[in-house]
């Protein structure tokens, strides 16, 4: 199945969330949370992630994770990932309890779509500090797509991971997982790059983004994905393909914010005050830009 056919299917079956003038959403992708070992790419940025989510929680945002939140190709045990990053999962559970969190699956955490996973580790986890099981995301539905829809003016924003139609990352994802887990992972320790990864292979990244952009242009729907790890926020009048970036950049995490009818690309990183003390700060990379300016058909 081609990327275009698969995205059409995701669009058709997407869970619809209303988009109001005062809506606040924060979109992140590709956290790749691991088990705290040397190849846990999330580990250096876990404090940035926690600090950013604290801010978004305080200001009433709904958190949407666009897939590959957990690195389940290199690691078999999701429960171990949750134990390792229990503080992040605890904070996400606060969003979920307030009905302010939604989770999509990507190619690296596709197993989260199964009932076995959602009724297992994602339902509750063992809290060592309180010596008992604690609820996490009971009843959560991990989907492939979400459609943010403004019924007043026809604005539609499709959220998905962005791996759709990619042979090794979608159709043959189990083979891709095998290659990463048993072939490319040990080779990367010797300095080789994984050619199956859109995030690490520049030519593959460009091919994926070209297909996603073409779908968005053809369907006149704003498409927001992750997967390639490269953040994108176009200007109004350009193709409506956006990308959240990722949470595993060497020195920052990136996100897309939708607030009061505007969209903004931001990054969170460690900054320095004049007195040389360090703090976690938010910087605007692009925007804010009015959503209605992207849609020529908006009334």
Coordinates of C-alpha atoms in Angstrom, one line a residue, residues 78-291:
X78 CA 7.7 -1.5 27.9
X79 CA 7.3 -1.9 31.7
X80 CA 11.0 -1.4 32.1
X81 CA 10.9 1.7 30.0
X82 CA 8.0 3.1 32.3
X83 CA 10.0 2.2 35.4
X84 CA 13.1 4.0 34.1
X85 CA 11.2 7.2 33.2
X86 CA 8.5 6.9 35.9
X87 CA 8.5 10.7 36.6
X88 CA 7.7 11.5 33.0
X89 CA 5.0 8.9 32.9
X90 CA 3.5 10.1 36.2
X91 CA 3.2 13.6 34.7
X92 CA 1.7 12.3 31.5
X93 CA -0.8 10.4 33.7
X94 CA -1.9 13.7 35.2
X95 CA -2.8 15.0 31.8
X96 CA -4.7 11.8 31.1
X97 CA -6.7 11.9 34.3
X98 CA -7.8 15.4 33.3
X99 CA -8.8 14.1 29.8
X100 CA -5.9 16.2 28.3
X101 CA -3.7 13.5 26.7
X102 CA -3.9 11.5 23.5
X103 CA -1.3 9.0 22.2
X104 CA -0.6 7.8 18.7
X105 CA 1.7 4.9 17.8
X106 CA 4.6 5.1 15.4
X107 CA 6.7 2.4 13.8
X108 CA 8.9 2.0 16.9
X109 CA 6.0 1.6 19.3
X110 CA 3.4 0.0 17.0
X111 CA 2.8 -2.7 19.7
X112 CA 1.0 -0.1 21.8
X113 CA -2.0 -0.4 19.5
X114 CA -2.8 -3.9 20.9
X115 CA -5.2 -4.5 23.8
X116 CA -2.5 -6.6 25.5
X117 CA -0.3 -3.6 25.8
X118 CA -3.0 -1.0 26.7
X119 CA -4.5 -3.4 29.3
X120 CA -1.0 -4.2 30.7
X121 CA 1.9 -1.8 31.2
X122 CA -0.1 1.2 30.0
X123 CA -2.9 0.6 32.4
X124 CA -0.8 0.7 35.6
X125 CA 2.7 0.4 36.8
X126 CA 4.5 -0.6 40.0
X127 CA 5.6 2.5 42.0
X128 CA 8.7 1.8 44.0
X129 CA 8.4 4.8 46.2
X130 CA 4.8 3.9 47.4
X131 CA 5.3 0.1 47.0
X132 CA 2.1 -0.5 45.1
X133 CA 0.6 -0.5 41.6
X134 CA -0.5 3.0 40.4
X135 CA -2.9 3.7 37.6
X136 CA -1.3 5.1 34.4
X137 CA -3.6 5.3 31.4
X138 CA -6.5 3.0 32.2
X139 CA -8.7 2.6 29.1
X140 CA -6.4 4.5 26.8
X141 CA -6.8 3.9 23.0
X142 CA -3.6 4.3 21.1
X143 CA -4.6 5.2 17.6
X144 CA -2.9 5.9 14.3
X145 CA -4.4 9.2 13.6
X146 CA -6.2 12.2 15.1
X147 CA -8.1 14.8 13.2
X148 CA -8.4 18.3 14.8
X149 CA -11.5 19.8 13.3
X150 CA -13.0 23.2 13.5
X151 CA -16.7 22.8 12.4
X152 CA -17.2 26.5 12.1
X153 CA -14.9 27.1 9.2
X154 CA -13.7 23.7 7.9
X155 CA -10.2 23.7 9.2
X156 CA -8.9 20.1 9.4
X157 CA -5.5 19.1 10.8
X158 CA -4.5 15.5 10.5
X159 CA -2.0 14.2 13.2
X160 CA -0.1 11.0 12.6
X161 CA 3.4 9.7 13.0
X162 CA 4.5 9.9 9.3
X163 CA 5.8 6.4 8.7
X164 CA 2.8 5.3 6.6
X165 CA 3.6 3.4 3.4
X166 CA 7.3 3.1 4.2
X167 CA 8.2 -0.5 3.3
X168 CA 10.5 -1.3 6.3
X169 CA 8.9 1.1 8.8
X170 CA 5.3 0.3 8.1
X171 CA 4.4 -2.7 5.9
X172 CA 7.4 -4.8 7.0
X173 CA 7.8 -3.2 10.4
X174 CA 8.6 -6.5 12.1
X175 CA 11.5 -7.1 9.7
X176 CA 12.6 -3.5 10.3
X177 CA 12.5 -4.1 14.1
X178 CA 14.6 -7.3 13.7
X179 CA 17.2 -5.5 11.6
X180 CA 17.5 -2.6 14.2
X181 CA 17.5 -4.9 17.2
X182 CA 20.0 -7.5 15.9
X183 CA 21.9 -6.0 13.0
X184 CA 22.1 -2.2 13.0
X185 CA 22.2 -1.7 16.8
X186 CA 25.5 -3.6 17.2
X187 CA 26.8 -2.0 14.0
X188 CA 26.0 1.5 15.2
X189 CA 28.3 0.8 18.2
X190 CA 31.1 0.6 15.6
X191 CA 30.1 3.8 13.9
X192 CA 27.8 2.7 11.1
X193 CA 24.5 4.6 10.4
X194 CA 21.2 2.8 10.2
X195 CA 20.1 3.1 6.5
X196 CA 16.5 2.1 7.4
X197 CA 15.9 5.1 9.6
X198 CA 14.4 8.2 8.0
X199 CA 15.8 10.3 10.9
X200 CA 19.4 9.2 10.2
X201 CA 19.4 8.8 6.4
X202 CA 19.2 12.2 4.7
X203 CA 18.0 10.9 1.3
X204 CA 15.4 8.7 2.9
X205 CA 14.3 11.7 5.0
X206 CA 13.8 13.8 1.9
X207 CA 11.8 11.1 0.1
X208 CA 9.5 10.6 3.1
X209 CA 8.9 14.4 3.5
X210 CA 8.2 14.8 -0.2
X211 CA 5.4 12.1 -0.1
X212 CA 3.9 13.6 3.0
X213 CA 3.9 17.1 1.5
X214 CA 2.3 15.8 -1.7
X215 CA -0.6 14.2 0.3
X216 CA -1.2 17.4 2.2
X217 CA -1.2 19.6 -0.9
X218 CA -3.5 17.2 -2.8
X219 CA -6.0 16.9 0.0
X220 CA -5.9 20.5 1.3
X221 CA -5.5 19.2 4.8
X222 CA -2.8 20.4 7.2
X223 CA -0.7 17.3 8.0
X224 CA 1.4 17.2 11.1
X225 CA 3.8 14.3 11.7
X226 CA 7.1 13.4 13.4
X227 CA 9.2 10.4 12.2
X228 CA 12.0 12.3 10.3
X229 CA 13.0 14.2 13.5
X230 CA 13.3 17.4 11.4
X231 CA 11.0 20.2 12.6
X232 CA 9.0 22.1 9.9
X233 CA 6.4 24.9 10.1
X234 CA 5.7 26.4 6.6
X235 CA 4.4 29.9 5.9
X236 CA 0.8 30.4 4.9
X237 CA 0.5 29.8 1.2
X238 CA 3.1 27.0 1.2
X239 CA 2.3 23.3 1.3
X240 CA 0.6 22.5 4.7
X241 CA 3.0 19.9 5.9
X242 CA 4.4 20.4 9.4
X243 CA 6.7 18.4 11.6
X244 CA 7.1 18.5 15.4
X245 CA 10.8 17.5 15.2
X246 CA 11.7 15.3 18.1
X247 CA 12.8 15.0 21.8
X248 CA 16.2 13.4 21.1
X249 CA 18.1 16.4 19.7
X250 CA 21.6 16.6 21.3
X251 CA 20.7 19.8 23.3
X252 CA 17.0 20.5 23.0
X253 CA 13.5 19.2 22.4
X254 CA 11.0 20.7 19.9
X255 CA 7.2 20.9 19.8
X256 CA 4.4 22.5 17.9
X257 CA 1.9 24.5 20.0
X258 CA -1.7 25.3 18.8
X259 CA -3.2 28.1 20.9
X260 CA -6.0 30.5 20.2
X261 CA -6.1 29.8 16.5
X262 CA -2.4 30.1 16.0
X263 CA 0.4 27.5 15.5
X264 CA 4.0 28.0 16.8
X265 CA 7.2 25.9 16.5
X266 CA 9.2 26.1 19.8
X267 CA 12.2 24.5 21.3
X268 CA 13.1 23.8 25.0
X269 CA 16.7 23.8 26.1
X270 CA 19.0 24.7 28.9
X271 CA 19.7 28.5 28.9
X272 CA 22.0 30.7 30.9
X273 CA 21.0 33.8 32.9
X274 CA 23.4 36.8 33.2
X275 CA 24.5 35.6 36.6
X276 CA 25.5 32.2 34.9
X277 CA 22.8 30.1 36.5
X278 CA 21.1 27.6 34.3
X279 CA 17.4 27.2 33.6
X280 CA 15.1 25.3 31.2
X281 CA 13.6 27.8 28.8
X282 CA 11.3 28.0 25.8
X283 CA 12.3 29.7 22.6
X284 CA 10.1 30.4 19.5
X285 CA 11.6 29.0 16.3
X286 CA 8.8 29.9 13.9
X287 CA 5.4 31.7 14.4
X288 CA 3.0 32.2 15.8
X289 CA 1.0 31.9 12.6
X290 CA -2.8 32.1 12.2
X291 CA -4.3 28.7 11.2

